């Protein structure tokens, strides 16, 4: 099941990403958000804009190809060929429209697995050491 996931890395803002049914990242947000509500609001905008297919394909200095949807989303990885970037952009656009939204905020710490915050709170919870 394709879904949007909002997450936070330790000491940073909230970001979102579109996860495919196989848990691969199909695309990520361009900027960080201060709170969970603004990240979720941007997800709603992305759903609406993705259907319009306003994707731009670009070529990076390292030779890889990337896609971008305005100042909202971009590919999570570079591609060796332009056609692969175009296919990935199309896949993101098609799946973003109907994708669900995880109700919880995933929290990540360097070197640790992701944890979900119950109730969708965007408060960073520290685990006691020991």
Coordinates of N, CA and C in Angstrom, one line a residue:
X1 N 0.8 -1.2 0.0 CA 0.0 0.0 0.0 C 0.9 1.3 0.0
X2 N 0.7 2.1 -1.0 CA 1.5 3.3 -1.1 C 1.0 4.3 0.0
X3 N 1.9 5.0 0.6 CA 1.5 5.9 1.7 C 2.6 7.0 1.9
X4 N 2.1 8.1 2.4 CA 3.0 9.2 2.8 C 3.3 9.0 4.2
X5 N 4.6 9.2 4.5 CA 5.1 9.0 5.9 C 5.8 10.4 6.3
X6 N 5.3 10.9 7.4 CA 6.0 12.1 8.0 C 7.0 11.6 9.0
X7 N 8.2 12.2 9.0 CA 9.2 11.7 9.9 C 10.1 12.9 10.4
X8 N 10.8 12.6 11.4 CA 11.7 13.6 12.0 C 13.0 12.9 12.4
X9 N 14.1 13.5 12.0 CA 15.4 13.0 12.5 C 15.7 13.8 13.7
X10 N 16.6 13.3 14.6 CA 16.9 13.9 15.8 C 17.3 15.4 15.6
X11 N 16.7 16.3 16.4 CA 17.0 17.7 16.4 C 16.8 18.4 15.0
X12 N 15.9 17.9 14.2 CA 15.6 18.6 12.9 C 14.1 18.7 12.7
X13 N 13.8 19.4 11.6 CA 12.4 19.6 11.3 C 11.7 18.4 10.8
X14 N 10.4 18.5 10.5 CA 9.6 17.3 10.0 C 9.6 17.3 8.5
X15 N 9.8 16.2 8.0 CA 9.8 16.0 6.5 C 8.8 14.9 6.2
X16 N 8.5 14.7 4.9 CA 7.6 13.6 4.5 C 8.3 12.9 3.3
X17 N 7.8 11.7 3.0 CA 8.3 11.0 1.9 C 7.1 10.0 1.4
X18 N 7.1 9.7 0.2 CA 6.1 8.8 -0.4 C 6.8 7.4 -0.4
X19 N 6.2 6.4 0.3 CA 6.7 5.1 0.3 C 5.8 4.2 -0.5
X20 N 6.5 3.4 -1.4 CA 5.8 2.4 -2.2 C 5.3 1.2 -1.4
X21 N 4.5 0.4 -2.0 CA 4.0 -0.8 -1.3 C 5.1 -1.8 -0.8
X22 N 6.3 -1.7 -1.4 CA 7.4 -2.5 -1.1 C 8.4 -1.8 -0.1
X23 N 7.9 -0.6 0.5 CA 8.6 0.2 1.4 C 9.8 0.9 0.8
X24 N 9.8 1.1 -0.5 CA 10.9 1.9 -1.1 C 10.4 3.3 -1.2
X25 N 11.3 4.2 -1.1 CA 11.0 5.6 -1.2 C 10.8 6.1 -2.6
X26 N 9.7 6.6 -3.0 CA 9.4 7.0 -4.3 C 9.7 8.5 -4.5
X27 N 9.7 9.3 -3.5 CA 10.0 10.7 -3.6 C 10.0 11.3 -2.2
X28 N 10.6 12.5 -2.1 CA 10.8 13.1 -0.8 C 10.4 14.6 -0.9
X29 N 10.2 15.2 0.3 CA 9.9 16.6 0.2 C 11.2 17.4 0.0
X30 N 11.0 18.7 -0.4 CA 12.2 19.5 -0.7 C 12.6 20.2 0.6
X31 N 11.7 20.6 1.4 CA 12.0 21.4 2.6 C 11.5 20.8 3.9
X32 N 12.1 21.2 5.0 CA 11.6 20.8 6.3 C 10.5 21.7 6.8
X33 N 9.7 21.1 7.7 CA 8.6 21.8 8.3 C 8.8 21.9 9.8
X34 N 8.2 23.0 10.3 CA 8.3 23.2 11.8 C 7.4 22.3 12.6
X35 N 6.3 22.0 12.0 CA 5.3 21.1 12.8 C 4.7 20.1 11.8
X36 N 4.0 19.2 12.4 CA 3.4 18.1 11.7 C 2.2 18.6 10.9
X37 N 1.5 19.5 11.3 CA 0.3 20.1 10.6 C 0.8 20.7 9.3
X38 N 1.9 21.4 9.2 CA 2.3 22.0 8.0 C 2.8 20.9 7.0
X39 N 3.5 19.9 7.5 CA 3.9 18.8 6.7 C 2.7 18.1 6.0
X40 N 1.7 17.9 6.8 CA 0.5 17.2 6.3 C -0.2 18.1 5.3
X41 N -0.2 19.4 5.5 CA -0.9 20.3 4.6 C -0.1 20.3 3.2
X42 N 1.2 20.2 3.3 CA 1.9 20.1 2.0 C 1.7 18.8 1.3
X43 N 1.5 17.7 2.0 CA 1.1 16.4 1.4 C -0.2 16.6 0.6
X44 N -1.1 17.3 1.1 CA -2.4 17.5 0.4 C -2.1 18.3 -0.9
X45 N -1.3 19.3 -0.8 CA -0.9 20.0 -2.0 C -0.2 19.1 -3.1
X46 N 0.7 18.3 -2.6 CA 1.4 17.4 -3.5 C 0.4 16.4 -4.2
X47 N -0.5 15.9 -3.4 CA -1.5 15.0 -4.0 C -2.2 15.7 -5.2
X48 N -2.6 17.0 -5.0 CA -3.3 17.7 -6.0 C -2.4 18.0 -7.2
X49 N -1.2 18.5 -6.9 CA -0.3 18.9 -8.0 C 0.3 17.7 -8.8
X50 N 0.4 16.5 -8.1 CA 1.1 15.4 -8.8 C 0.2 14.9 -10.0
X51 N -1.1 15.1 -9.9 CA -2.0 14.6 -11.0 C -1.8 15.5 -12.2
X52 N -1.3 16.7 -12.0 CA -1.1 17.6 -13.1 C 0.1 17.4 -13.9
X53 N 1.0 16.6 -13.4 CA 2.3 16.2 -14.0 C 3.1 17.4 -14.4
X54 N 3.4 18.2 -13.4 CA 4.3 19.3 -13.7 C 5.7 19.0 -13.3
X55 N 6.2 17.9 -13.7 CA 7.5 17.4 -13.3 C 8.6 18.0 -14.2
X56 N 9.8 18.3 -13.6 CA 10.9 18.7 -14.4 C 12.0 17.7 -14.2
X57 N 12.6 17.3 -15.3 CA 13.7 16.3 -15.3 C 15.0 17.1 -15.5
X58 N 16.0 16.8 -14.6 CA 17.3 17.5 -14.6 C 18.4 16.6 -14.6
X59 N 19.6 17.1 -15.1 CA 20.8 16.3 -15.2 C 21.8 17.0 -14.2
X60 N 22.3 16.2 -13.3 CA 23.3 16.7 -12.3 C 24.7 16.6 -12.8
X61 N 25.6 17.3 -12.1 CA 27.0 17.3 -12.5 C 27.7 16.0 -12.4
X62 N 27.2 15.1 -11.6 CA 27.7 13.8 -11.4 C 27.2 12.8 -12.5
X63 N 26.4 13.3 -13.4 CA 25.9 12.5 -14.5 C 24.5 11.8 -14.2
X64 N 24.0 11.9 -13.0 CA 22.7 11.3 -12.7 C 21.6 12.2 -13.1
X65 N 20.4 11.6 -13.3 CA 19.2 12.3 -13.6 C 18.3 12.3 -12.5
X66 N 17.5 13.4 -12.3 CA 16.6 13.7 -11.1 C 15.3 14.2 -11.6
X67 N 14.2 14.0 -10.9 CA 13.0 14.7 -11.2 C 12.6 15.6 -10.0
X68 N 11.8 16.6 -10.3 CA 11.4 17.6 -9.3 C 10.0 18.0 -9.6
X69 N 9.2 18.2 -8.6 CA 7.8 18.7 -8.7 C 7.8 20.0 -8.0
X70 N 7.9 21.1 -8.8 CA 8.0 22.5 -8.3 C 8.9 22.5 -7.1
X71 N 8.6 23.3 -6.1 CA 9.4 23.3 -4.8 C 8.8 22.5 -3.8
X72 N 8.2 21.4 -4.2 CA 7.5 20.5 -3.3 C 8.1 19.1 -3.1
X73 N 8.5 18.5 -4.1 CA 9.0 17.1 -4.1 C 10.1 16.9 -5.1
X74 N 10.9 15.9 -4.8 CA 12.0 15.5 -5.7 C 12.3 14.0 -5.6
X75 N 13.0 13.5 -6.5 CA 13.3 12.1 -6.5 C 14.2 11.8 -5.3
X76 N 14.1 10.6 -4.7 CA 14.9 10.3 -3.5 C 16.3 9.8 -3.9
X77 N 16.5 9.5 -5.2 CA 17.8 9.1 -5.7 C 18.0 9.5 -7.1
X78 N 19.2 9.5 -7.5 CA 19.6 9.8 -8.9 C 19.4 8.6 -9.8
X79 N 19.2 8.8 -11.1 CA 19.0 7.7 -12.0 C 20.1 7.8 -13.1
X80 N 20.5 6.6 -13.6 CA 21.6 6.6 -14.6 C 21.1 7.1 -16.0
X81 N 19.8 6.9 -16.3 CA 19.3 7.3 -17.6 C 18.1 8.3 -17.4
X82 N 17.9 9.2 -18.3 CA 16.8 10.1 -18.3 C 15.5 9.4 -18.3
X83 N 15.3 8.4 -19.1 CA 14.1 7.6 -19.2 C 13.7 7.0 -17.8
X84 N 14.7 6.6 -17.0 CA 14.4 6.1 -15.7 C 13.9 7.1 -14.8
X85 N 14.4 8.3 -14.9 CA 13.9 9.5 -14.1 C 12.5 9.8 -14.5
X86 N 12.2 9.8 -15.8 CA 10.9 10.1 -16.2 C 9.9 9.1 -15.8
X87 N 10.3 7.8 -15.8 CA 9.4 6.7 -15.3 C 9.1 6.8 -13.8
X88 N 10.2 7.2 -13.1 CA 10.0 7.4 -11.6 C 9.1 8.6 -11.3
X89 N 9.2 9.6 -12.0 CA 8.4 10.8 -11.8 C 6.9 10.4 -12.1
X90 N 6.7 9.7 -13.2 CA 5.4 9.2 -13.5 C 4.8 8.3 -12.5
X91 N 5.6 7.4 -11.9 CA 5.2 6.5 -10.9 C 4.8 7.3 -9.6
X92 N 5.6 8.3 -9.3 CA 5.3 9.2 -8.1 C 4.0 9.9 -8.3
X93 N 3.8 10.5 -9.5 CA 2.6 11.2 -9.8 C 1.4 10.4 -9.7
X94 N 1.5 9.2 -10.3 CA 0.3 8.3 -10.3 C -0.1 7.8 -8.9
X95 N 0.9 7.4 -8.1 CA 0.7 6.9 -6.8 C 0.4 7.9 -5.7
X96 N 0.9 9.1 -5.9 CA 0.7 10.1 -4.8 C -0.7 10.5 -4.7
X97 N -1.5 10.5 -5.8 CA -2.9 11.0 -5.8 C -3.7 10.2 -4.8
X98 N -3.5 8.9 -4.8 CA -4.4 8.0 -4.0 C -3.7 7.5 -2.7
X99 N -2.5 7.9 -2.5 CA -1.7 7.4 -1.3 C -2.3 7.8 0.0
X100 N -2.3 6.8 1.0 CA -2.7 7.1 2.3 C -1.7 8.0 3.0
X101 N -2.0 8.3 4.3 CA -1.1 9.1 5.1 C -1.0 8.4 6.5
X102 N 0.3 8.0 6.8 CA 0.5 7.4 8.1 C 0.0 8.3 9.2
X103 N -0.8 7.8 10.2 CA -1.3 8.6 11.2 C -0.3 9.0 12.3
X104 N 0.9 8.3 12.3 CA 1.9 8.6 13.3 C 3.1 9.2 12.7
X105 N 3.8 10.0 13.5 CA 5.1 10.6 13.1 C 6.2 9.6 13.4
X106 N 7.0 9.2 12.4 CA 8.1 8.3 12.6 C 9.3 9.2 13.1
X107 N 10.0 8.7 14.1 CA 11.1 9.4 14.7 C 12.4 8.5 14.5
X108 N 13.4 9.2 14.1 CA 14.7 8.5 13.8 C 15.8 9.1 14.6
X109 N 16.7 8.3 15.1 CA 17.9 8.7 15.7 C 19.1 8.0 15.0
X110 N 20.2 8.7 14.9 CA 21.3 8.1 14.2 C 21.7 6.8 14.8
X111 N 21.8 5.8 14.0 CA 22.2 4.5 14.5 C 21.1 3.7 15.1
X112 N 19.9 4.2 15.1 CA 18.7 3.5 15.7 C 17.7 3.2 14.6
X113 N 16.8 2.3 14.9 CA 15.7 2.0 14.0 C 14.6 3.1 14.2
X114 N 13.7 3.3 13.3 CA 12.7 4.2 13.4 C 11.7 3.9 14.5
X115 N 11.2 4.8 15.1 CA 10.1 4.7 16.2 C 9.0 5.5 15.8
X116 N 7.8 5.1 16.1 CA 6.6 5.9 15.8 C 6.1 6.5 17.1
X117 N 5.7 7.8 17.0 CA 5.2 8.5 18.1 C 3.7 8.3 18.2
X118 N 3.2 7.8 19.3 CA 1.7 7.5 19.4 C 0.9 8.7 19.3
X119 N -0.2 8.6 18.6 CA -1.1 9.8 18.5 C -0.7 10.8 17.5
X120 N 0.4 10.7 16.8 CA 0.8 11.6 15.8 C 1.4 12.9 16.3
X121 N 1.8 12.9 17.6 CA 2.5 14.0 18.2 C 3.8 14.3 17.5
X122 N 4.2 15.5 17.4 CA 5.5 15.8 16.8 C 6.5 16.2 17.9
X123 N 6.3 15.7 19.1 CA 7.2 15.9 20.2 C 8.3 14.8 20.1
X124 N 9.6 15.2 20.2 CA 10.7 14.2 20.2 C 10.7 13.6 21.6
X125 N 10.7 12.2 21.6 CA 10.7 11.5 22.9 C 12.1 10.8 23.0
X126 N 12.8 11.1 24.1 CA 14.1 10.5 24.4 C 13.8 9.2 25.1
X127 N 14.6 8.2 24.7 CA 14.5 6.9 25.5 C 15.6 7.0 26.6
X128 N 15.3 6.6 27.8 CA 16.3 6.6 28.9 C 17.4 5.6 28.5
X129 N 18.6 6.0 28.9 CA 19.8 5.2 28.7 C 20.0 4.3 29.9
X130 N 20.3 3.0 29.7 CA 20.6 2.1 30.8 C 19.7 1.1 30.9

